[in-house]
Every structure is written in structure tokens, then in C-alpha cells.
GROMACS .gro file of C-alpha atoms in nm:
model
  469
    1MET     CA    1   1.566   2.043   1.902
    2SER     CA    2   1.319   2.103   1.629
    3ARG     CA    3   1.381   1.976   1.270
    4PRO     CA    4   1.424   2.223   0.989
    5VAL     CA    5   1.105   2.279   0.792
    6GLY     CA    6   1.279   2.169   0.473
    7SER     CA    7   1.386   1.835   0.625
    8ARG     CA    8   1.045   1.793   0.765
    9SER     CA    9   0.901   1.809   0.395
   10ARG     CA   10   1.149   1.620   0.250
   11TRP     CA   11   1.022   1.286   0.308
   12PHE     CA   12   0.704   1.393   0.127
   13LEU     CA   13   0.915   1.481  -0.164
   14ARG     CA   14   1.076   1.140  -0.180
   15LEU     CA   15   0.712   0.968  -0.244
   16SER     CA   16   0.599   0.897  -0.578
   17LEU     CA   17   0.369   1.146  -0.772
   18ARG     CA   18   0.080   0.898  -0.724
   19VAL     CA   19   0.112   0.864  -0.342
   20ARG     CA   20   0.161   1.233  -0.306
   21LEU     CA   21  -0.144   1.325  -0.515
   22MET     CA   22  -0.346   1.040  -0.305
   23MET     CA   23  -0.241   1.191   0.024
   24ILE     CA   24  -0.325   1.558  -0.076
   25GLY     CA   25  -0.660   1.416  -0.233
   26VAL     CA   26  -0.773   1.202   0.070
   27SER     CA   27  -0.646   1.457   0.314
   28GLY     CA   28  -0.890   1.714   0.137
   29LEU     CA   29  -1.194   1.461   0.155
   30ALA     CA   30  -1.135   1.370   0.500
   31ILE     CA   31  -1.148   1.744   0.603
   32ALA     CA   32  -1.446   1.807   0.338
   33LEU     CA   33  -1.628   1.501   0.499
   34ALA     CA   34  -1.539   1.614   0.873
   35ALA     CA   35  -1.670   1.960   0.793
   36GLY     CA   36  -1.987   1.860   0.618
   37SER     CA   37  -2.073   1.612   0.871
   38THR     CA   38  -2.037   1.861   1.146
   39ILE     CA   39  -2.197   2.134   0.962
   40LEU     CA   40  -2.482   1.896   0.893
   41TYR     CA   41  -2.539   1.757   1.238
   42THR     CA   42  -2.519   2.125   1.366
   43LEU     CA   43  -2.769   2.242   1.136
   44LEU     CA   44  -2.997   1.965   1.200
   45ASP     CA   45  -2.978   2.002   1.566
   46ILE     CA   46  -3.064   2.396   1.532
   47THR     CA   47  -3.359   2.296   1.318
   48VAL     CA   48  -3.513   2.064   1.549
   49ASN     CA   49  -3.433   2.292   1.875
   50ARG     CA   50  -3.600   2.585   1.679
   51THR     CA   51  -3.874   2.361   1.584
   52LEU     CA   52  -3.933   2.296   1.959
   53ASP     CA   53  -3.917   2.606   2.078
   54ASN     CA   54  -4.194   2.722   1.806
   55GLU     CA   55  -4.401   2.465   1.920
   56ALA     CA   56  -4.370   2.575   2.272
   57ALA     CA   57  -4.430   2.920   2.191
   58ALA     CA   58  -4.741   2.865   2.025
   59THR     CA   59  -4.881   2.660   2.319
   60ALA     CA   60  -4.769   2.937   2.527
   61ASP     CA   61  -4.952   3.199   2.311
   62ASP     CA   62  -5.262   2.971   2.343
   63VAL     CA   63  -5.269   2.976   2.706
   64ALA     CA   64  -5.198   3.317   2.732
   65ALA     CA   65  -5.495   3.399   2.492
   66LEU     CA   66  -5.698   3.201   2.751
   67ILE     CA   67  -5.571   3.385   3.043
   68GLY     CA   68  -5.659   3.717   2.864
   69ARG     CA   69  -6.017   3.622   2.802
   70GLY     CA   70  -6.066   3.528   3.182
   71THR     CA   71  -6.020   3.235   3.398
   72PRO     CA   72  -5.845   2.965   3.194
   73PRO     CA   73  -6.000   2.602   3.212
   74ASP     CA   74  -5.848   2.359   3.437
   75PRO     CA   75  -5.677   2.142   3.340
   76LEU     CA   76  -5.531   2.345   3.046
   77PRO     CA   77  -5.581   2.174   2.705
   78ILE     CA   78  -5.244   2.056   2.545
   79SER     CA   79  -5.152   1.851   2.241
   80GLY     CA   80  -4.932   1.561   2.262
   81ALA     CA   81  -4.670   1.512   2.530
   82GLN     CA   82  -4.647   1.855   2.648
   83VAL     CA   83  -4.643   1.973   2.999
   84VAL     CA   84  -4.785   2.302   3.077
   85GLN     CA   85  -4.786   2.492   3.429
   86ILE     CA   86  -4.914   2.833   3.499
   87VAL     CA   87  -4.705   3.002   3.775
   88ASP     CA   88  -4.780   3.333   3.975
   89SER     CA   89  -4.536   3.568   4.087
   90ALA     CA   90  -4.515   3.381   4.447
   91HIS     CA   91  -4.370   3.068   4.251
   92ARG     CA   92  -4.684   2.867   4.310
   93VAL     CA   93  -4.882   2.679   4.061
   94VAL     CA   94  -5.199   2.816   3.993
   95ASP     CA   95  -5.300   2.583   3.714
   96GLY     CA   96  -5.151   2.315   3.464
   97SER     CA   97  -5.206   2.051   3.217
   98VAL     CA   98  -5.346   1.708   3.313
   99ASN     CA   99  -4.979   1.539   3.328
  100ALA     CA  100  -4.841   1.860   3.520
  101ASP     CA  101  -4.759   1.858   3.883
  102ARG     CA  102  -5.000   2.095   4.077
  103LEU     CA  103  -4.797   2.136   4.377
  104THR     CA  104  -4.416   2.200   4.258
  105PRO     CA  105  -4.327   2.420   4.008
  106LEU     CA  106  -4.112   2.240   3.719
  107LEU     CA  107  -3.873   2.530   3.720
  108HIS     CA  108  -3.674   2.663   4.009
  109PRO     CA  109  -3.674   3.018   4.051
  110ASP     CA  110  -3.333   3.101   3.876
  111GLU     CA  111  -3.412   2.868   3.608
  112LEU     CA  112  -3.756   3.030   3.550
  113ALA     CA  113  -3.597   3.373   3.548
  114ARG     CA  114  -3.359   3.264   3.279
  115ALA     CA  115  -3.628   3.103   3.076
  116LEU     CA  116  -3.852   3.420   3.069
  117THR     CA  117  -3.561   3.582   2.893
  118GLY     CA  118  -3.633   3.388   2.583
  119MET     CA  119  -3.353   3.130   2.669
  120PRO     CA  120  -3.464   2.749   2.665
  121VAL     CA  121  -3.356   2.554   2.973
  122SER     CA  122  -3.306   2.182   2.977
  123VAL     CA  123  -3.406   1.988   3.292
  124SER     CA  124  -3.429   1.620   3.399
  125GLY     CA  125  -3.740   1.459   3.309
  126SER     CA  126  -3.762   1.311   3.642
  127ARG     CA  127  -3.941   1.607   3.770
  128THR     CA  128  -4.242   1.522   3.564
  129GLY     CA  129  -4.210   1.160   3.614
  130VAL     CA  130  -4.075   1.080   3.281
  131SER     CA  131  -3.747   0.966   3.149
  132GLY     CA  132  -3.504   1.163   2.941
  133PRO     CA  133  -3.449   1.542   2.946
  134LEU     CA  134  -3.728   1.808   2.901
  135ARG     CA  135  -3.668   2.145   2.698
  136VAL     CA  136  -3.867   2.413   2.885
  137SER     CA  137  -3.972   2.754   2.775
  138ALA     CA  138  -4.151   3.026   2.951
  139ARG     CA  139  -4.334   3.355   2.892
  140ALA     CA  140  -4.502   3.594   3.095
  141ALA     CA  141  -4.880   3.685   3.070
  142GLY     CA  142  -5.167   3.834   3.241
  143PRO     CA  143  -5.186   4.202   3.353
  144ALA     CA  144  -4.902   4.357   3.536
  145SER     CA  145  -5.106   4.348   3.851
  146ALA     CA  146  -5.165   3.993   3.866
  147SER     CA  147  -4.878   3.875   3.623
  148VAL     CA  148  -4.830   3.495   3.591
  149SER     CA  149  -4.541   3.283   3.396
  150ILE     CA  150  -4.657   3.017   3.170
  151VAL     CA  151  -4.398   2.726   3.144
  152VAL     CA  152  -4.415   2.449   2.839
  153ALA     CA  153  -4.202   2.159   2.867
  154LEU     CA  154  -4.143   1.930   2.570
  155GLN     CA  155  -4.000   1.562   2.587
  156VAL     CA  156  -3.666   1.552   2.368
  157SER     CA  157  -3.547   1.202   2.439
  158GLU     CA  158  -3.666   1.068   2.107
  159ILE     CA  159  -3.509   1.345   1.923
  160ARG     CA  160  -3.203   1.358   2.096
  161ARG     CA  161  -3.168   0.980   2.042
  162GLY     CA  162  -3.251   1.015   1.673
  163LEU     CA  163  -2.962   1.292   1.650
  164ASP     CA  164  -2.733   1.035   1.840
  165VAL     CA  165  -2.818   0.777   1.579
  166LEU     CA  166  -2.742   1.021   1.297
  167ARG     CA  167  -2.397   1.129   1.452
  168LEU     CA  168  -2.291   0.761   1.503
  169ALA     CA  169  -2.401   0.682   1.128
  170LEU     CA  170  -2.193   0.996   1.018
  171LEU     CA  171  -1.882   0.860   1.211
  172ILE     CA  172  -1.913   0.513   1.076
  173SER     CA  173  -2.022   0.591   0.721
  174ALA     CA  174  -1.778   0.885   0.668
  175PRO     CA  175  -1.428   0.635   0.696
  176ILE     CA  176  -1.618   0.409   0.461
  177LEU     CA  177  -1.682   0.637   0.221
  178LEU     CA  178  -1.332   0.813   0.253
  179ALA     CA  179  -1.200   0.450   0.184
  180LEU     CA  180  -1.415   0.402  -0.132
  181LEU     CA  181  -1.337   0.751  -0.258
  182GLY     CA  182  -0.964   0.704  -0.203
  183LEU     CA  183  -0.973   0.334  -0.389
  184ILE     CA  184  -1.142   0.519  -0.681
  185ALA     CA  185  -0.890   0.834  -0.677
  186TRP     CA  186  -0.572   0.582  -0.669
  187TYR     CA  187  -0.695   0.421  -0.982
  188VAL     CA  188  -0.810   0.736  -1.161
  189ILE     CA  189  -0.477   0.926  -1.052
  190GLY     CA  190  -0.298   0.613  -1.194
  191TRP     CA  191  -0.506   0.631  -1.516
  192THR     CA  192  -0.424   0.988  -1.542
  193LEU     CA  193  -0.063   0.954  -1.501
  194ARG     CA  194  -0.020   0.648  -1.728
  195PRO     CA  195   0.091   0.895  -2.058
  196VAL     CA  196   0.331   1.039  -1.790
  197GLU     CA  197   0.467   0.701  -1.734
  198ALA     CA  198   0.485   0.616  -2.089
  199LEU     CA  199   0.668   0.947  -2.157
  200ARG     CA  200   0.908   0.857  -1.898
  201LYS     CA  201   0.986   0.504  -2.035
  202GLY     CA  202   1.025   0.619  -2.378
  203ALA     CA  203   1.284   0.908  -2.274
  204GLN     CA  204   1.462   0.625  -2.044
  205ARG     CA  205   1.465   0.405  -2.364
  206ILE     CA  206   1.596   0.671  -2.597
  207SER     CA  207   1.845   0.803  -2.352
  208GLY     CA  208   1.965   0.430  -2.308
  209THR     CA  209   1.997   0.342  -2.630
  210GLY     CA  210   2.094   0.698  -2.811
  211GLN     CA  211   1.832   0.612  -3.065
  212THR     CA  212   1.653   0.894  -3.271
  213GLU     CA  213   1.311   0.793  -3.207
  214ARG     CA  214   1.055   1.027  -3.050
  215LEU     CA  215   0.819   1.010  -2.758
  216GLN     CA  216   0.455   0.891  -2.841
  217VAL     CA  217   0.209   1.208  -2.810
  218PRO     CA  218  -0.112   1.131  -2.651
  219GLU     CA  219  -0.443   1.182  -2.819
  220SER     CA  220  -0.547   1.422  -2.555
  221ALA     CA  221  -0.497   1.792  -2.590
  222ASP     CA  222  -0.392   1.852  -2.227
  223GLU     CA  223  -0.073   1.953  -2.045
  224ILE     CA  224   0.073   1.593  -2.080
  225ALA     CA  225   0.046   1.618  -2.485
  226ALA     CA  226   0.201   1.967  -2.457
  227LEU     CA  227   0.489   1.826  -2.248
  228ALA     CA  228   0.542   1.525  -2.516
  229VAL     CA  229   0.547   1.777  -2.805
  230THR     CA  230   0.792   2.002  -2.599
  231LEU     CA  231   1.026   1.698  -2.528
  232ASN     CA  232   1.014   1.597  -2.885
  233GLU     CA  233   1.127   1.911  -2.987
  234MET     CA  234   1.399   1.920  -2.748
  235LEU     CA  235   1.498   1.591  -2.891
  236ASP     CA  236   1.499   1.719  -3.218
  237ARG     CA  237   1.732   1.996  -3.108
  238LEU     CA  238   1.963   1.752  -2.937
  239SER     CA  239   1.974   1.508  -3.217
  240ALA     CA  240   2.051   1.805  -3.447
  241ALA     CA  241   2.326   1.919  -3.226
  242ARG     CA  242   2.466   1.560  -3.190
  243ARG     CA  243   2.477   1.540  -3.573
  244ARG     CA  244   2.663   1.843  -3.600
  245GLN     CA  245   2.905   1.737  -3.347
  246ARG     CA  246   2.975   1.406  -3.493
  247ALA     CA  247   2.997   1.567  -3.848
  248PHE     CA  248   3.249   1.806  -3.713
  249VAL     CA  249   3.457   1.528  -3.573
  250ALA     CA  250   3.443   1.307  -3.873
  251ASP     CA  251   3.506   1.600  -4.080
  252ALA     CA  252   3.831   1.690  -3.869
  253ALA     CA  253   3.941   1.377  -3.866
  254HIS     CA  254   3.912   1.325  -4.245
  255GLU     CA  255   4.083   1.662  -4.304
  256LEU     CA  256   4.374   1.592  -4.069
  257ARG     CA  257   4.453   1.235  -4.200
  258SER     CA  258   4.601   1.390  -4.553
  259PRO     CA  259   4.838   1.648  -4.403
  260LEU     CA  260   4.936   1.401  -4.134
  261ALA     CA  261   5.028   1.141  -4.396
  262SER     CA  262   5.216   1.380  -4.626
  263ILE     CA  263   5.420   1.502  -4.324
  264ARG     CA  264   5.476   1.127  -4.210
  265VAL     CA  265   5.616   1.073  -4.557
  266GLN     CA  266   5.843   1.348  -4.555
  267LEU     CA  267   5.975   1.299  -4.211
  268GLU     CA  268   6.041   0.912  -4.322
  269VAL     CA  269   6.215   1.019  -4.620
  270ALA     CA  270   6.448   1.279  -4.400
  271GLU     CA  271   6.508   1.021  -4.140
  272ARG     CA  272   6.625   0.763  -4.409
  273ILE     CA  273   6.849   1.005  -4.587
  274GLY     CA  274   6.967   1.149  -4.266
  275ASP     CA  275   6.851   1.497  -4.322
  276GLY     CA  276   6.781   1.659  -3.971
  277GLY     CA  277   6.968   1.447  -3.739
  278ASP     CA  278   6.747   1.302  -3.481
  279LEU     CA  279   6.476   1.563  -3.525
  280ALA     CA  280   6.297   1.360  -3.803
  281GLY     CA  281   6.264   1.068  -3.561
  282GLU     CA  282   6.152   1.251  -3.281
  283LEU     CA  283   5.901   1.445  -3.485
  284LEU     CA  284   5.796   1.104  -3.654
  285ALA     CA  285   5.700   0.963  -3.320
  286ASP     CA  286   5.480   1.266  -3.249
  287VAL     CA  287   5.309   1.223  -3.590
  288GLU     CA  288   5.265   0.864  -3.524
  289ARG     CA  289   5.057   0.952  -3.193
  290LEU     CA  290   4.858   1.230  -3.346
  291SER     CA  291   4.788   0.984  -3.646
  292ALA     CA  292   4.667   0.738  -3.381
  293VAL     CA  293   4.428   1.005  -3.217
  294VAL     CA  294   4.274   1.111  -3.545
  295GLU     CA  295   4.222   0.717  -3.635
  296ASP     CA  296   4.052   0.692  -3.284
  297LEU     CA  297   3.837   0.990  -3.333
  298LEU     CA  298   3.719   0.887  -3.676
  299LEU     CA  299   3.639   0.540  -3.543
  300LEU     CA  300   3.450   0.692  -3.234
  301ALA     CA  301   3.262   0.955  -3.480
  302ARG     CA  302   3.137   0.661  -3.695
  303ALA     CA  303   3.038   0.454  -3.423
  304ASP     CA  304   2.833   0.764  -3.273
  305ASP     CA  305   2.688   0.815  -3.599
  306ASP     CA  306   2.611   0.455  -3.689
  307ALA     CA  307   2.811   0.508  -3.994
  308ARG     CA  308   2.930   0.163  -3.969
  309GLY     CA  309   2.762  -0.129  -4.087
  310PRO     CA  310   2.668  -0.397  -3.827
  311ALA     CA  311   2.945  -0.620  -3.695
  312ARG     CA  312   2.997  -0.949  -3.914
  313PRO     CA  313   3.013  -1.221  -3.656
  314VAL     CA  314   3.215  -1.512  -3.754
  315VAL     CA  315   3.321  -1.829  -3.523
  316PHE     CA  316   3.694  -1.825  -3.424
  317ASP     CA  317   3.921  -1.931  -3.160
  318GLY     CA  318   3.990  -1.700  -2.888
  319LEU     CA  319   4.292  -1.884  -2.753
  320GLU     CA  320   4.452  -1.857  -3.130
  321LEU     CA  321   4.348  -1.473  -3.108
  322ILE     CA  322   4.516  -1.387  -2.819
  323ARG     CA  323   4.829  -1.592  -2.902
  324GLU     CA  324   4.838  -1.384  -3.224
  325ILE     CA  325   4.821  -1.068  -3.048
  326ALA     CA  326   5.084  -1.176  -2.801
  327ALA     CA  327   5.340  -1.282  -3.082
  328ALA     CA  328   5.255  -0.965  -3.273
  329ARG     CA  329   5.374  -0.710  -3.012
  330PRO     CA  330   5.689  -0.582  -3.030
  331LYS     CA  331   5.977  -0.672  -2.753
  332SER     CA  332   5.981  -0.438  -2.463
  333GLU     CA  333   6.043  -0.445  -2.082
  334VAL     CA  334   5.708  -0.574  -1.999
  335THR     CA  335   5.653  -0.949  -2.095
  336ILE     CA  336   5.329  -1.050  -2.248
  337ASP     CA  337   5.203  -1.408  -2.160
  338VAL     CA  338   4.914  -1.613  -2.254
  339ASP     CA  339   4.747  -1.843  -2.023
  340ASP     CA  340   4.720  -2.148  -2.239
  341GLY     CA  341   4.416  -2.349  -2.192
  342PRO     CA  342   4.159  -2.527  -2.429
  343THR     CA  343   4.024  -2.425  -2.761
  344ILE     CA  344   3.728  -2.203  -2.697
  345GLU     CA  345   3.493  -2.086  -2.984
  346VAL     CA  346   3.371  -1.720  -2.995
  347ARG     CA  347   3.111  -1.593  -3.216
  348ALA     CA  348   3.182  -1.204  -3.283
  349ASP     CA  349   3.355  -0.987  -3.558
  350ARG     CA  350   3.709  -1.109  -3.520
  351GLY     CA  351   3.868  -0.801  -3.644
  352GLU     CA  352   3.690  -0.575  -3.386
  353ILE     CA  353   3.716  -0.814  -3.101
  354ARG     CA  354   4.131  -0.809  -3.176
  355ARG     CA  355   4.116  -0.417  -3.192
  356ALA     CA  356   3.945  -0.427  -2.832
  357ILE     CA  357   4.200  -0.653  -2.705
  358ASP     CA  358   4.481  -0.457  -2.849
  359ASN     CA  359   4.371  -0.135  -2.710
  360LEU     CA  360   4.360  -0.322  -2.340
  361VAL     CA  361   4.692  -0.449  -2.419
  362ASP     CA  362   4.817  -0.102  -2.494
  363ASN     CA  363   4.701   0.007  -2.178
  364GLY     CA  364   4.834  -0.271  -1.977
  365VAL     CA  365   5.175  -0.237  -2.129
  366ARG     CA  366   5.182   0.118  -2.074
  367HIS     CA  367   5.118   0.082  -1.708
  368ALA     CA  368   5.247  -0.259  -1.586
  369ARG     CA  369   5.550  -0.313  -1.403
  370ALA     CA  370   5.699  -0.643  -1.569
  371ARG     CA  371   5.415  -0.847  -1.697
  372VAL     CA  372   5.103  -0.859  -1.869
  373LEU     CA  373   4.894  -1.178  -1.882
  374LEU     CA  374   4.626  -1.255  -2.155
  375SER     CA  375   4.371  -1.514  -2.127
  376VAL     CA  376   4.053  -1.659  -2.232
  377ALA     CA  377   3.807  -1.878  -2.046
  378THR     CA  378   3.420  -1.960  -2.032
  379ALA     CA  379   3.162  -1.861  -1.784
  380PRO     CA  380   2.797  -1.961  -1.758
  381GLY     CA  381   2.661  -1.796  -2.087
  382GLU     CA  382   2.936  -1.626  -2.171
  383VAL     CA  383   3.307  -1.606  -2.297
  384VAL     CA  384   3.551  -1.404  -2.099
  385PHE     CA  385   3.890  -1.235  -2.248
  386GLY     CA  386   4.122  -1.119  -1.991
  387VAL     CA  387   4.414  -0.855  -1.989
  388ILE     CA  388   4.585  -0.847  -1.637
  389ASP     CA  389   4.871  -0.623  -1.568
  390ASP     CA  390   5.089  -0.598  -1.259
  391GLY     CA  391   5.050  -0.212  -1.244
  392PRO     CA  392   4.923   0.026  -0.980
  393GLY     CA  393   4.568  -0.052  -1.062
  394ILE     CA  394   4.272   0.218  -1.071
  395ASP     CA  395   4.075   0.355  -0.784
  396PRO     CA  396   3.713   0.163  -0.797
  397ALA     CA  397   3.583   0.502  -0.759
  398ASP     CA  398   3.726   0.583  -1.087
  399ARG     CA  399   3.672   0.251  -1.276
  400ASP     CA  400   3.344   0.378  -1.461
  401ARG     CA  401   3.493   0.732  -1.541
  402VAL     CA  402   3.814   0.585  -1.720
  403PHE     CA  403   3.566   0.487  -2.016
  404GLU     CA  404   3.490   0.847  -2.080
  405ARG     CA  405   3.678   1.009  -2.357
  406PHE     CA  406   4.008   1.182  -2.297
  407THR     CA  407   3.970   1.089  -1.946
  408ARG     CA  408   4.274   1.163  -1.735
  409LEU     CA  409   4.354   1.005  -1.370
  410ASP     CA  410   4.553   1.170  -1.118
  411ASP     CA  411   4.739   0.846  -1.003
  412ALA     CA  412   5.029   0.655  -1.128
  413ARG     CA  413   4.825   0.515  -1.415
  414ASP     CA  414   4.836   0.861  -1.551
  415ARG     CA  415   5.208   0.856  -1.694
  416ASP     CA  416   5.174   0.929  -2.052
  417ALA     CA  417   5.358   0.688  -2.259
  418GLY     CA  418   5.193   0.771  -2.610
  419GLY     CA  419   4.815   0.690  -2.521
  420SER     CA  420   4.553   0.899  -2.674
  421GLY     CA  421   4.305   0.869  -2.385
  422LEU     CA  422   4.032   0.719  -2.628
  423GLY     CA  423   4.179   0.346  -2.593
  424LEU     CA  424   3.898   0.223  -2.345
  425SER     CA  425   3.615   0.438  -2.482
  426ILE     CA  426   3.674   0.240  -2.825
  427VAL     CA  427   3.684  -0.088  -2.632
  428GLN     CA  428   3.359  -0.015  -2.448
  429GLU     CA  429   3.188   0.087  -2.796
  430ILE     CA  430   3.326  -0.230  -2.983
  431VAL     CA  431   3.230  -0.453  -2.704
  432ARG     CA  432   2.874  -0.301  -2.683
  433ARG     CA  433   2.824  -0.369  -3.065
  434ALA     CA  434   2.896  -0.737  -2.991
  435GLY     CA  435   2.652  -0.751  -2.714
  436GLY     CA  436   2.898  -0.772  -2.433
  437ARG     CA  437   3.029  -0.561  -2.166
  438VAL     CA  438   3.387  -0.458  -2.004
  439THR     CA  439   3.475  -0.480  -1.644
  440LEU     CA  440   3.750  -0.374  -1.465
  441ALA     CA  441   3.888  -0.495  -1.111
  442ALA     CA  442   4.187  -0.553  -0.891
  443ALA     CA  443   4.390  -0.835  -1.012
  444THR     CA  444   4.433  -0.953  -0.667
  445SER     CA  445   4.283  -0.935  -0.329
  446ASP     CA  446   4.594  -0.709  -0.201
  447PRO     CA  447   4.490  -0.344  -0.253
  448ALA     CA  448   4.842  -0.218  -0.229
  449GLY     CA  449   4.972  -0.259  -0.612
  450ALA     CA  450   4.698  -0.518  -0.688
  451GLY     CA  451   4.730  -0.421  -1.071
  452LEU     CA  452   4.424  -0.429  -1.298
  453ALA     CA  453   4.227  -0.702  -1.452
  454ALA     CA  454   4.034  -0.560  -1.779
  455ARG     CA  455   3.786  -0.836  -1.885
  456ILE     CA  456   3.570  -0.854  -2.198
  457HIS     CA  457   3.248  -1.057  -2.157
  458LEU     CA  458   3.107  -1.183  -2.483
  459PRO     CA  459   2.783  -1.386  -2.533
  460ALA     CA  460   2.881  -1.760  -2.550
  461LYS     CA  461   2.866  -1.932  -2.915
  462PRO     CA  462   2.540  -2.057  -2.931
  463PRO     CA  463   2.478  -2.456  -2.935
  464GLU     CA  464   2.479  -2.619  -3.286
  465GLY     CA  465   2.164  -2.572  -3.483
  466ARG     CA  466   2.032  -2.264  -3.270
  467GLN     CA  467   1.960  -1.950  -3.470
  468VAL     CA  468   2.200  -1.670  -3.397
  469ARG     CA  469   2.056  -1.330  -3.417
   0.00000   0.00000   0.00000
């Protein structure tokens, strides 16, 4: 079964642009060289044969002129290595050059008939005692009553040998020339595509860091420069849209804080004086949750807009921090334990790291069956905080998606216990600002109910005397 056309060409599209241009260019050059060499050889062959035929025709005309004036001399005068015979209507040799056979005609009757039509005939040189082929032409001469045929043969062995040498030279030189041109084209294409690669790296850098820098426009006035200008205009529009989005979220959060604070105060008063029964307490819980969402949105909006100042790193005890977090948690059905160990120094913004661990603990408590374990340990070049719960865990395919804002999963970890859907996004943003990373993995090797191990990886505290950047 033949493969579809699309699948046959898909491999070509998977190649780099430089390789594809090289393949197209070299293929075009190969076709051009093959066609040029073939045309050159063919034209040269035709020209040489025409020259030989003209030379034979001139000799035949001279002999015909001698016949027209009377009895031609014997032997016939010739120039070079020509062989000339005069053959009568009975196919007998009546005259010839000094190097011609006087008994046997050079051409057989059928060959002579074809040569008289103007078509040159090639015969072996052995008929005249020479090596190599002969190119023979013939023409009729004399009166109609005593018509004779003038046969002129030319040795073409040297000419054919020269043409063979030319053909061999073309066959050898064409691949060498093709390889040389391909090498030049490879570097020229690479040099031409260098601005495109610079644009790609610039775009990758901007998309990876979220910075507002722009792509460098090449000095040339070609399509690549126009592409850079267009991309910069697109980046300007995207930046403006992002600024508007961030401003909207920040403004909305600010505007919501005041009425929520007022509602909370009124509900707290109503709850204290007992006005409204249980309604005040139920509404107060919803207001607290909504307030947490607003605060999380405001934090993320400021983080996106880089409105917050850079983190202020200090050196603190990581074990003491997780002990404080565990002690500050209210009593619940889920036990929060601390994996004790040695003192581990951490250099980061203590308040931000506490907020990140608090969010992970909130997430763990909401989904744990009975226990959440906090730990801190060292690894090569980093300090690792761990928050491990014994809940249902997260499918590996969803472990990157849960860091997206307002992500909701369809499994058991989606039961709503007051989360805003922004906790892990905030953790990732805080840890990114600290130069670290967040990972999620199964807590045990048992895939069934393995729990979730959330870990914060921070750069290790530099040795004493080393400058911290």
C-alpha cells in the first residue's frame, strides 16, 4: 500500500529550515549542472560532426569539379588523413586517393545508398587499415549517363577520444563543483538566517521571563527586519493588554476589599450580639473565603506587574519555621507532624517562604485523610521543604496543570473545602522569585492512595565569605 502524499512530505517539514534550503538549493544546482553538462557535450558533439561533414563536403566538391573538367588525376589529391574513392554505378572503384583501396569499395551498396541521401555513415577503420572509426560521406557526380559516387572518409578516433575525455572531466568535476557550491551555500544560508535565529532566541527569552524588552531589529531593510518590526508591534500590543488585565485585577481587588471589610465587621457584630441567629456565622465564613480570594488575586496581580519590591533575603532556621507553621495551625481532624532533624540554615525572604509553605499546608489539610508531614532537608546545592499528605494524590498528567490559576481537577482532590484555586499559583510565584522551584510527586511508591509530596527547592545558603547575589 502506498503512503499518502502528506506522510511522504512530512519528514521533509521536520527538517530545519537551513537543511531544507540546502537540499532544495543543492538539488537545483545538481539538475542545472547535469543539464548544462549534457547540453555542452551535445552541442560540442554536433559542432564537431558538422565540421567534419563540411570538410568532407568540400573535398567531395573539389573532386566533383575535377570530374567535370575531364578525367581526374590518379591518384586523387587529398589533404590530411582523408580517404577518397570514386565508385561507378557497378560499385567498382575507378579512382581514389593514395591511401585508398583500389579494389574494394569503402562502403557496401546499402551503406553507399544511405550516404548518398546526405546521412553520414560510420564504419570501422579496419576497412582502410587504420584503427578507430571512420565518418564517411558521399555525393553523386558526373553526367547522368556516366554517374559516379564520390566517397570521402575522415578518421574521427582522436576527436572521439577528446570528446570522451571531456565527458569524463564533466562527470568528475561536476560533483566536486557541486560539493564546493553546497559548502558555500551552507555558510551563506547560515549567515542569512542568523537574524532569524536571533529573533527566535529573543522571543524565547521574552516569553520565558515575561520581560517587556523588545526584539532587536536588523540593520538590513529586508523581510527579516520587517518581521522584527511586526513582532515588536505585536509585543507592544500584548504588553498593553497584559497591563490592562493586571490593572483590572488589581483595581477590582482593591475595590472589593473595602465593601468586604465592611460586610465582615457588620457580620461579626451581628454574630456577637446574636442578631440573625446562625446566618451571620454562615455568611461570615463565605466572606472570609471571598476575602482570601481577593487577597490572592491582589498578590498575583502585583506579582505579574512586578509592583512588589524584590524579596529581602535573610538567613533563618528552616526547621524552626516549619515548627512555627505547625504550631500555628488550628486543631482539626488532620494531624500536622514535623519531621525533626538538625538545624538547616536557609537564605530567602522568610515571610514569603512561610506564605508558600502555609499554602501547601492548607492544600494538604484539605485533602489528607489523617496526617500531613512537614520536613526540611538538604540536597546537593539546595534546601528542600516538604509537605506530604496521605490523601488521594494527583495524577502525573495533572501535576503541571494544577499550578495554573483557578484549576479544578475532576478527581478526589477536587472536593471543595474553602480553597480559592490560587494557592499553588501563589506558591510557584513566591518560589520563583526566590530562585527555586516547586515539584509534586507521589508520597510513596504505592500508586493506589499514594498521597502527595509537595516540595519547595531553594538554593542552598552560600558558604561564609561568599557574596550573595
